[in-house]
PDB file of C-alpha atoms in Angstrom:
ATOM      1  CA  UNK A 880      70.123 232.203 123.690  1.00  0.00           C
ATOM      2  CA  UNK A 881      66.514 233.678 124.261  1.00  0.00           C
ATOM      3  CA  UNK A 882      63.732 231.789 126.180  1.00  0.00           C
ATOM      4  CA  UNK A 883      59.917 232.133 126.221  1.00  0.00           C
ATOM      5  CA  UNK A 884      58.226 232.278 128.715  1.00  0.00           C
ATOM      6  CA  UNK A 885      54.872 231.657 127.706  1.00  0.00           C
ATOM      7  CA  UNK A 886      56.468 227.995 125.536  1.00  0.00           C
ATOM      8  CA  UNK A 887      57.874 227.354 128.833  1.00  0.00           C
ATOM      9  CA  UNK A 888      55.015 226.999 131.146  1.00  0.00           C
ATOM     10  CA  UNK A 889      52.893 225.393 128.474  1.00  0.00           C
ATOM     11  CA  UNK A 890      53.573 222.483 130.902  1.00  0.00           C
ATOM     12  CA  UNK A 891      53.684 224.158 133.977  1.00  0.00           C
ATOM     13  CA  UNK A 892      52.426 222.069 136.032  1.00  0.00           C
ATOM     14  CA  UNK A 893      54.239 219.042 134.908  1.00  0.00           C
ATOM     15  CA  UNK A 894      57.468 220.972 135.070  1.00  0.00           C
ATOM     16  CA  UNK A 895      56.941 222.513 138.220  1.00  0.00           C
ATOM     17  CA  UNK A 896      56.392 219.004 140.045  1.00  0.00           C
ATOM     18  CA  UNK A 897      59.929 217.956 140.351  1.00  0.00           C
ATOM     19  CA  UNK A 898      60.487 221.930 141.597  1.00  0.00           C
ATOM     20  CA  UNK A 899      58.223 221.104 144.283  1.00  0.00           C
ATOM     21  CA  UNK A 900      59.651 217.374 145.148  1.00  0.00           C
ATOM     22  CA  UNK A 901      63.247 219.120 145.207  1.00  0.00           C
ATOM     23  CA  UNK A 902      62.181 221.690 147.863  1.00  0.00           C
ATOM     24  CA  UNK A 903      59.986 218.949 149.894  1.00  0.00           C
ATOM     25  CA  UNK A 904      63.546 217.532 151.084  1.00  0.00           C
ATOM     26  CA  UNK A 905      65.147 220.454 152.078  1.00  0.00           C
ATOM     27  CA  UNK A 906      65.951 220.106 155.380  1.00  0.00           C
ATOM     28  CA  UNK A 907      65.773 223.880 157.065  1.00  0.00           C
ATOM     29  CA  UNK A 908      62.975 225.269 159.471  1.00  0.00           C
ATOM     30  CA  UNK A 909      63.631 228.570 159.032  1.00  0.00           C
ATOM     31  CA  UNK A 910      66.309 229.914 156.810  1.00  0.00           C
ATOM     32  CA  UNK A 911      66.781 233.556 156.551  1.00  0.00           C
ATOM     33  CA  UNK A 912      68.389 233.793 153.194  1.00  0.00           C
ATOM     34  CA  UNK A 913      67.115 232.120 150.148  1.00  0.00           C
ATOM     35  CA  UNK A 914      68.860 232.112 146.282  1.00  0.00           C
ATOM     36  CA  UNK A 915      66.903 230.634 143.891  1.00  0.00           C
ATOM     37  CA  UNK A 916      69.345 230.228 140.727  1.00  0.00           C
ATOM     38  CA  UNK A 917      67.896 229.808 137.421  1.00  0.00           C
ATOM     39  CA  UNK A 918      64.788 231.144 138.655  1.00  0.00           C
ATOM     40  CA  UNK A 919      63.358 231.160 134.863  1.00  0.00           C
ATOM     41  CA  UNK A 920      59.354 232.446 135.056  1.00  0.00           C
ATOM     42  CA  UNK A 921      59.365 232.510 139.275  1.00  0.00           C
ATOM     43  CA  UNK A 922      57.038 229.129 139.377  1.00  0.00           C
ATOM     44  CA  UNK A 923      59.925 227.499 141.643  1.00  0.00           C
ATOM     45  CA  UNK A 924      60.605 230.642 143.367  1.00  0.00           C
ATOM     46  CA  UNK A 925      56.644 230.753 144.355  1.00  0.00           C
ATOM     47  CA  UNK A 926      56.788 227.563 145.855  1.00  0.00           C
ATOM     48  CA  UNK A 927      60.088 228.602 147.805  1.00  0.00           C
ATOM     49  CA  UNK A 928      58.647 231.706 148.870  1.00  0.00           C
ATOM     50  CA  UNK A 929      55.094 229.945 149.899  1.00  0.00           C
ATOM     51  CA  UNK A 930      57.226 227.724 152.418  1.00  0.00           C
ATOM     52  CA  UNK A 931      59.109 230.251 153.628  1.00  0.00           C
ATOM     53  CA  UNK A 932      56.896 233.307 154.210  1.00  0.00           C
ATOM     54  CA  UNK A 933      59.949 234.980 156.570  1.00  0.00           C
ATOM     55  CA  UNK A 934      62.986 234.352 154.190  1.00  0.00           C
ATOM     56  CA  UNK A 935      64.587 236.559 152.156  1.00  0.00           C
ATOM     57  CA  UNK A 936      64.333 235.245 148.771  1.00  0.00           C
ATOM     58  CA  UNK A 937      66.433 236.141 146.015  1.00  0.00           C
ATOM     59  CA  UNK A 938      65.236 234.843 142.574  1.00  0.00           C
ATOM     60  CA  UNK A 939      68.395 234.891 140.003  1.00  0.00           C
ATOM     61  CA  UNK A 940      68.420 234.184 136.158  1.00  0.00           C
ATOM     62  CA  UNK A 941      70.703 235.456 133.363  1.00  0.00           C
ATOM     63  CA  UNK A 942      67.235 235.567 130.860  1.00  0.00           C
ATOM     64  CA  UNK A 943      65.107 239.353 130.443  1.00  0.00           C
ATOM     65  CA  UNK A 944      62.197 237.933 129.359  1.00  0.00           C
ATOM     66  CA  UNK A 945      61.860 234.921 132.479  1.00  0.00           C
ATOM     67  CA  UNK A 946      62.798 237.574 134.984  1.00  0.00           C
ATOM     68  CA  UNK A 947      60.101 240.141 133.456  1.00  0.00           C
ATOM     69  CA  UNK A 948      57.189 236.758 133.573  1.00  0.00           C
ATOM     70  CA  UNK A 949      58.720 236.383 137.713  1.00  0.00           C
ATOM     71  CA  UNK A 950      58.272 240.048 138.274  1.00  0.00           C
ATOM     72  CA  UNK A 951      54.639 240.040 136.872  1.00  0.00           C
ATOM     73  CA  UNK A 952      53.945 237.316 139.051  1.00  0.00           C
ATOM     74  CA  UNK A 953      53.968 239.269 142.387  1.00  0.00           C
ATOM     75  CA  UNK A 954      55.706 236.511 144.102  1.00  0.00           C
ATOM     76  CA  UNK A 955      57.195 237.793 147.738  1.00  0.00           C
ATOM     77  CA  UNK A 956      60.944 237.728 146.518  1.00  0.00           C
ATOM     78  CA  UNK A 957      63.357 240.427 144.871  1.00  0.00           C
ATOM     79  CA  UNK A 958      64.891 239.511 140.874  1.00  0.00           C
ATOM     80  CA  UNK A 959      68.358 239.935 139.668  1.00  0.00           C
ATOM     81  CA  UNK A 960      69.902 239.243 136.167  1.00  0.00           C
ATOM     82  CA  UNK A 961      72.958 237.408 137.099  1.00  0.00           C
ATOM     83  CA  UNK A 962      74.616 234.296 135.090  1.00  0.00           C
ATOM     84  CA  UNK A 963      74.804 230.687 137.838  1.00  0.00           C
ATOM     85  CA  UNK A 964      78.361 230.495 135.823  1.00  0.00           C
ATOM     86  CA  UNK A 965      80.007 233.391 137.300  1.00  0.00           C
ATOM     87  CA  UNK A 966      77.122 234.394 140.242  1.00  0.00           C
ATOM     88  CA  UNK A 967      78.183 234.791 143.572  1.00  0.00           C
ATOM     89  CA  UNK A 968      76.106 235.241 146.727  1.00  0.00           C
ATOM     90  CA  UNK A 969      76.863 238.741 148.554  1.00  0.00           C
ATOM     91  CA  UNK A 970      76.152 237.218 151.823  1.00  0.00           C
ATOM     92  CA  UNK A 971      76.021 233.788 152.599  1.00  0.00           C
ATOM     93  CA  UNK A 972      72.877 231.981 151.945  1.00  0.00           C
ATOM     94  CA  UNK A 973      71.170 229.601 154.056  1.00  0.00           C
ATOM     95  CA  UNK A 974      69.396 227.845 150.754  1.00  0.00           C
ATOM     96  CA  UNK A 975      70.693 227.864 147.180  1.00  0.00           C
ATOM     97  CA  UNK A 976      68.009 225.839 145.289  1.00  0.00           C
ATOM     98  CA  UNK A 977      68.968 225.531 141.290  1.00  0.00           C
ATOM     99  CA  UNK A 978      65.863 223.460 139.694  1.00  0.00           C
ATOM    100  CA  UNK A 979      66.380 222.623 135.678  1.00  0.00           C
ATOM    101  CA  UNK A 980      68.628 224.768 135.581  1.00  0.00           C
ATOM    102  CA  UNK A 981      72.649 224.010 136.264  1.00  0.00           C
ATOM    103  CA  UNK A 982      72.754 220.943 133.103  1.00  0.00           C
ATOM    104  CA  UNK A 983      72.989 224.598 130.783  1.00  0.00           C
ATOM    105  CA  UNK A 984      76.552 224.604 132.956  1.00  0.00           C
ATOM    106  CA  UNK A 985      79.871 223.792 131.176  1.00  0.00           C
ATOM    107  CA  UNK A 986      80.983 222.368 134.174  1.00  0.00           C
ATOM    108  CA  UNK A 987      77.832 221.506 136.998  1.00  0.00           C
ATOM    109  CA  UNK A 988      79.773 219.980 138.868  1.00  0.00           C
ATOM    110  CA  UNK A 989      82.397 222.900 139.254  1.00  0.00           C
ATOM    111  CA  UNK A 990      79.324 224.954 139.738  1.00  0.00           C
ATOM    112  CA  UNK A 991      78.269 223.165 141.732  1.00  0.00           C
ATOM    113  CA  UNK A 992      81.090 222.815 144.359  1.00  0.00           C
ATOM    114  CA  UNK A 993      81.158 226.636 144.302  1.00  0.00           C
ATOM    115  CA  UNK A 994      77.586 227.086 145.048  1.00  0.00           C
ATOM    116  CA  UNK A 995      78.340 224.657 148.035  1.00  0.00           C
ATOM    117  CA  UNK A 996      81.302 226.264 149.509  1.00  0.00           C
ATOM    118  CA  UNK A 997      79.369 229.819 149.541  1.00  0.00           C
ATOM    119  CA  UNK A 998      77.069 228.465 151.913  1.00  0.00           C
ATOM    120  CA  UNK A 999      76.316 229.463 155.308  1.00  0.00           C
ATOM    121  CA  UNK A1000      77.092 227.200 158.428  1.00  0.00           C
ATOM    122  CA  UNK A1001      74.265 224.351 157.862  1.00  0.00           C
ATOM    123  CA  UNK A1002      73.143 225.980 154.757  1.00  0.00           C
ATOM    124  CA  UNK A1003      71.371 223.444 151.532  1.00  0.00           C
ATOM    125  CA  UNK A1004      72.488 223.493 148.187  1.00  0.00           C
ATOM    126  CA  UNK A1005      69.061 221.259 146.656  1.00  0.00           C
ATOM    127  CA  UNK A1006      69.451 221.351 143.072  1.00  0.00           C
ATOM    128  CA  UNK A1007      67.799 219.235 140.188  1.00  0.00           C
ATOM    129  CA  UNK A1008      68.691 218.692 136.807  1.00  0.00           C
ATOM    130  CA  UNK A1009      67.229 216.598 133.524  1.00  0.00           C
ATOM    131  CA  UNK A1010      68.290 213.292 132.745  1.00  0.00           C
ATOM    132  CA  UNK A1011      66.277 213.087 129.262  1.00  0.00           C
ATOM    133  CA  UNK A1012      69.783 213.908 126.759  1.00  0.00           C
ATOM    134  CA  UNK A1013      70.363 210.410 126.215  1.00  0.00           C
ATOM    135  CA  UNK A1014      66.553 209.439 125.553  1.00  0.00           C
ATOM    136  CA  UNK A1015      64.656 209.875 122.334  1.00  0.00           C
ATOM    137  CA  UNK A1016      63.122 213.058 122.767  1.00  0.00           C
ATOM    138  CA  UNK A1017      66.574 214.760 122.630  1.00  0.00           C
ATOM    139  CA  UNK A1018      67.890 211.720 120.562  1.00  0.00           C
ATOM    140  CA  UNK A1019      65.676 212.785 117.808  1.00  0.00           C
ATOM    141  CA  UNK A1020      66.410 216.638 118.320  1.00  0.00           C
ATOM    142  CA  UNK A1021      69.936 215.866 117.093  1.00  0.00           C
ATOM    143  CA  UNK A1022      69.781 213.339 114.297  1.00  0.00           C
ATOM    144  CA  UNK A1023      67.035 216.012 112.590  1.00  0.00           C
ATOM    145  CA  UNK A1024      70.183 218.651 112.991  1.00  0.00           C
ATOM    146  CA  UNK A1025      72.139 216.791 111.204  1.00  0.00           C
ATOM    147  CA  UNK A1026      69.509 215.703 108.657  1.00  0.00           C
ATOM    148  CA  UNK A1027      68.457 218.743 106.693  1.00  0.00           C
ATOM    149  CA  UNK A1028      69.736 221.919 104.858  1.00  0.00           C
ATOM    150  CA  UNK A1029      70.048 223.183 108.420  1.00  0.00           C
ATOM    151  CA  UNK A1030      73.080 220.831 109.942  1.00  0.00           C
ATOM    152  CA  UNK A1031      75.800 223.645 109.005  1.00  0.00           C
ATOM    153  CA  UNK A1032      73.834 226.371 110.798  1.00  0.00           C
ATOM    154  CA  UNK A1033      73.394 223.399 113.823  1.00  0.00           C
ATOM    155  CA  UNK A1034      76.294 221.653 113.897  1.00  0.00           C
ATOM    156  CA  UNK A1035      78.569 222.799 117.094  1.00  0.00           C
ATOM    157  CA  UNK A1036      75.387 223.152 119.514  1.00  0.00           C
ATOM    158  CA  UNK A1037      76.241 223.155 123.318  1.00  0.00           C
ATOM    159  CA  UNK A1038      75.441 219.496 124.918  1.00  0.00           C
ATOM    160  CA  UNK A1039      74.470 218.707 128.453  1.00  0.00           C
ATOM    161  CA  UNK A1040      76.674 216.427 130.010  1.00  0.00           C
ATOM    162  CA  UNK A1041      74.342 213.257 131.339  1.00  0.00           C
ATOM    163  CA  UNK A1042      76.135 213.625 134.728  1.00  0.00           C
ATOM    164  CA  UNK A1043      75.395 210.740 137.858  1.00  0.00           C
ATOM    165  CA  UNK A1044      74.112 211.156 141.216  1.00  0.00           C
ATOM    166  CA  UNK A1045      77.375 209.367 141.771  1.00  0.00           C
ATOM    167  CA  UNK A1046      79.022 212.152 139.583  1.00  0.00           C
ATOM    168  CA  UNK A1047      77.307 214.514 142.344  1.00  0.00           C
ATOM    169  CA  UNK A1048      78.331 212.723 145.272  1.00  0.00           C
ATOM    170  CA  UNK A1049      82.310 212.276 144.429  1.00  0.00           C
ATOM    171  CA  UNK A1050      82.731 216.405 143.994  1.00  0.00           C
ATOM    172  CA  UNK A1051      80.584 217.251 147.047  1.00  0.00           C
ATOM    173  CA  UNK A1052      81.361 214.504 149.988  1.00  0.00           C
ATOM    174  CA  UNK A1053      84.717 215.605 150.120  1.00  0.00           C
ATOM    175  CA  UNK A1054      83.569 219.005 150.975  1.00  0.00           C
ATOM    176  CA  UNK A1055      82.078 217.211 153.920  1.00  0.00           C
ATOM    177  CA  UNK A1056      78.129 217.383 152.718  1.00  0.00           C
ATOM    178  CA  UNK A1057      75.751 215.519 153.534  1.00  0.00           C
ATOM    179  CA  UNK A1058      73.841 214.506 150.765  1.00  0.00           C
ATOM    180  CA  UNK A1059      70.545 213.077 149.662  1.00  0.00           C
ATOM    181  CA  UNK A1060      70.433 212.063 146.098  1.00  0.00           C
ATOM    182  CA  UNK A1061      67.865 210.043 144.341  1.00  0.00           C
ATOM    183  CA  UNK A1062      66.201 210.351 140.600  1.00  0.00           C
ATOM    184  CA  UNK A1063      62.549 210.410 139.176  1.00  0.00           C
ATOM    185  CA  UNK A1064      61.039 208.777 136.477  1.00  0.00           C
ATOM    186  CA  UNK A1065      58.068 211.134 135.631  1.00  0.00           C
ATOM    187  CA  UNK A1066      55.781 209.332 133.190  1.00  0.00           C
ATOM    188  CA  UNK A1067      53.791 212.693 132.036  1.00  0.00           C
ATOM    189  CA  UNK A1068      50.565 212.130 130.263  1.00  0.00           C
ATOM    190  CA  UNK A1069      49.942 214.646 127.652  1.00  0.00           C
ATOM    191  CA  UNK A1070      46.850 215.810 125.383  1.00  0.00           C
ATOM    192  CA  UNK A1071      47.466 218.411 122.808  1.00  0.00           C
ATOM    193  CA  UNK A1072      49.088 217.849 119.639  1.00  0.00           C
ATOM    194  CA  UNK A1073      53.115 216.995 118.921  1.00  0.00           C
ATOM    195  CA  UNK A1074      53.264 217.316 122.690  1.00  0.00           C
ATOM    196  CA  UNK A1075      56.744 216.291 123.283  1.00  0.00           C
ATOM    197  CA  UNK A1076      57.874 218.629 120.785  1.00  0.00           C
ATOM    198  CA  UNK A1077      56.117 221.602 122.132  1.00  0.00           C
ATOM    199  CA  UNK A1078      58.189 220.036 125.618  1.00  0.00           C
ATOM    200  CA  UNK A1079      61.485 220.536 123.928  1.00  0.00           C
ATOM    201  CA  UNK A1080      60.149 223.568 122.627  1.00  0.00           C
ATOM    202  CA  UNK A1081      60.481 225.418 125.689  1.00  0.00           C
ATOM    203  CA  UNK A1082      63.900 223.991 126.782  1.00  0.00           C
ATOM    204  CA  UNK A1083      66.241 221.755 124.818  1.00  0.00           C
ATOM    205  CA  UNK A1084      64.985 223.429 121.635  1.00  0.00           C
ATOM    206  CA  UNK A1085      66.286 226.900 122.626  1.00  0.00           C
ATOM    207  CA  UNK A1086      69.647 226.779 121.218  1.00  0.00           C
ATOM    208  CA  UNK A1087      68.528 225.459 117.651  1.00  0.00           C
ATOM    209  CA  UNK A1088      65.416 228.071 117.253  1.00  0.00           C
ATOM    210  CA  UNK A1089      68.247 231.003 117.563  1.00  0.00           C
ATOM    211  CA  UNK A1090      70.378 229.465 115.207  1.00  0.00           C
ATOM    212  CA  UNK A1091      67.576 229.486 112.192  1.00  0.00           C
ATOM    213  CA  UNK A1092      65.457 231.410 110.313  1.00  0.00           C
ATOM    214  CA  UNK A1093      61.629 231.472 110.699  1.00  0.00           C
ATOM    215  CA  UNK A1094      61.660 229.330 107.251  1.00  0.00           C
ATOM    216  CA  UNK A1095      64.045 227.228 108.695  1.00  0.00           C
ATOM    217  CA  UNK A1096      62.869 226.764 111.648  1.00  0.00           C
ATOM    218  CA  UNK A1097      59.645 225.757 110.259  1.00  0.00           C
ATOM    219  CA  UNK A1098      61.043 223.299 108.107  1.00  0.00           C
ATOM    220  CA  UNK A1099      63.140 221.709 111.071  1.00  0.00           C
ATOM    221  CA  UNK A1100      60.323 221.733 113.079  1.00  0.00           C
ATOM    222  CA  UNK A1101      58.363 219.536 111.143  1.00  0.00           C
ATOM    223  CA  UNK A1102      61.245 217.437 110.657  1.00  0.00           C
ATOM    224  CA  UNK A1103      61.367 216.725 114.236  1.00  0.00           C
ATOM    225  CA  UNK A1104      57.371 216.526 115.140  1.00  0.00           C
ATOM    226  CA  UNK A1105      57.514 213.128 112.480  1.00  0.00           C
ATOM    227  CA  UNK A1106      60.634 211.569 114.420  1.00  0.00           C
ATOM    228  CA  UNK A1107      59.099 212.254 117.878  1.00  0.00           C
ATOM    229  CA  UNK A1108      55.299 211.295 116.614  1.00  0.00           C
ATOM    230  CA  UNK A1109      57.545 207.663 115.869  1.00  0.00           C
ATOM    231  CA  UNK A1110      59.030 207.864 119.073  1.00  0.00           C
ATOM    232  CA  UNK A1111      56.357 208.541 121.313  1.00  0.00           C
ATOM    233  CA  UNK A1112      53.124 207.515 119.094  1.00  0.00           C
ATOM    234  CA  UNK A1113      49.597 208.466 120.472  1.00  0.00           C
ATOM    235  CA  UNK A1114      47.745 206.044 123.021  1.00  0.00           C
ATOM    236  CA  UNK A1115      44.294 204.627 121.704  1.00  0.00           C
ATOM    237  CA  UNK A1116      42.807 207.471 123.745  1.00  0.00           C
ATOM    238  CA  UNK A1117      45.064 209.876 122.038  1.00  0.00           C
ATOM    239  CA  UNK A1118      47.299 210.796 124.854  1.00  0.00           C
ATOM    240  CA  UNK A1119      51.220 210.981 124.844  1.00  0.00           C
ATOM    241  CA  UNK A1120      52.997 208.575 127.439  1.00  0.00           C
ATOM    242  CA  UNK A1121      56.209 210.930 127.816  1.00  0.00           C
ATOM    243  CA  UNK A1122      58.640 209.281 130.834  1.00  0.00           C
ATOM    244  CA  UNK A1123      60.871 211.886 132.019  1.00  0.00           C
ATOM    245  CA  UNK A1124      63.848 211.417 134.172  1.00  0.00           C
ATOM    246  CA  UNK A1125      65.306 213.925 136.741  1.00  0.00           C
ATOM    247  CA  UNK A1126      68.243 213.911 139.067  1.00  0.00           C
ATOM    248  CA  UNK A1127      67.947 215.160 142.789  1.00  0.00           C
ATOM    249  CA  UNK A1128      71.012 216.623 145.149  1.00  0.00           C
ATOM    250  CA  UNK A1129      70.394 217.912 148.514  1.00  0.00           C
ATOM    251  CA  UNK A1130      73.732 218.936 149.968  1.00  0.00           C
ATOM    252  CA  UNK A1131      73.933 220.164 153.556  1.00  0.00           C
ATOM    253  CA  UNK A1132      76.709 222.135 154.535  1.00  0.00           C
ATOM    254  CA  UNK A1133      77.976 221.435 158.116  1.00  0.00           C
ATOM    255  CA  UNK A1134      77.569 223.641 160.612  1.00  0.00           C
TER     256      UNK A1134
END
């Protein structure tokens, strides 16, 4: 699967919010070795490497084209290619932060544990992750896959799993963390046109754009915008109310 960049960070802002509330709880004055997994375009690992000027900051994602977008943004960190599925620090971190990023896992939670247990002494896994599959922007993504000429081509498409903060909390307390977990209901207010599809767009969408044809694509696309336009209709000012829930796990390691 292929991202863009540019789609991406259409919503930049908005998206990079929760990056910021996830790294606002971190607990560490001054860690010396910072991993920030799934870095995607670098926005997240901008705001890392703003807080901690002295850190060495590591931004890590499996994507050519997102690591390319972080390089070009000068931010004060080295880039790696490296996939949060198999990834492994070479010396303990201090920080692994993993915003939108481990819900593409097969198994977070397994990832999740690992990241943990590769901490340094006191080291923070803070990671965040979407908790939109069961709502109707990604509701609607699926019933038009399986409404179409397309559903063959889209039928078998990796799922999220819609995981808990309890879900969290049961595979990393008896590691001995000490957690923090909470969620966010964003309610994001948005302008242009077919807004919560361009959202997807940049994310959810991913997998069924690489499956299809620019014809097809077209045709699935438009599909879509009329279920979402239903789904989240215009305000009489002509904005988009789009709520958007996220998940929040700070995990200290003890020392």
């Amino acid at each position: 699967m292929t991202w863009d960049p540019d789609v991406y960070l259409k919503f930049g802002g908005e998206r990079t919010r929760a990056a910021a509330d996830l790294l606002a709880r971190v607990p560490l004055g001054a860690p010396a070795r910072i991993v920030d997994l799934g870095c995607g375009p670098g926005n997240s690992t901008a705001l890392i490497a703003s807080r901690y000027a002295n850190a060495n900051v590591l931004g890590v994602d499996s994507d050519d084209a997102m690591l390319a977008q972080a390089h070009a943004a000068n931010v004060n960190a080295r880039f790696e290619v490296g996939d949060f599925e198999t990834w492994a620090p070479r010396d303990a971190p201090d920080l692994i932060y993993s915003n939108a990023a481990l819900h593409w896992a097969a198994d977070p939670l397994a990832v999740a544990t690992r990241l943990f247990q590769a901490l340094a002494p006191g080291g923070v896994l803070a990671l965040q992750v979407p908790l939109n599959f069961d709502k109707p922007s990604h509701v609607e993504m699926r019933a038009a896959a399986q409404d179409g000429p397309w559903s063959a081509k889209l039928a078998g498409i990796f799922q999220p799993l819609l995981l808990s903060g309890e879900d969290y909390a049961r595979a990393l307390a008896p590691l001995g963390a000490k957690l923090d977990v909470w969620s966010t209901a964003y309610l994001h207010v948005l302008e242009c046109a077919d807004p919560v599809l361009k959202w997807i767009s940049g994310s959810a969408l991913r997998p069924y754009f690489a499956r299809l044809n620019a014809e097809e694509r077209a045709s699935f696309e438009a599909s879509l915008a009329v279920r979402l336009r239903r789904a989240y209709p215009p305000e009489n000012d002509g904005r988009t109310h789009f709520p958007f829930h996220r998940l929040f796990v700070v995990a200290v390691q003890s020392k």
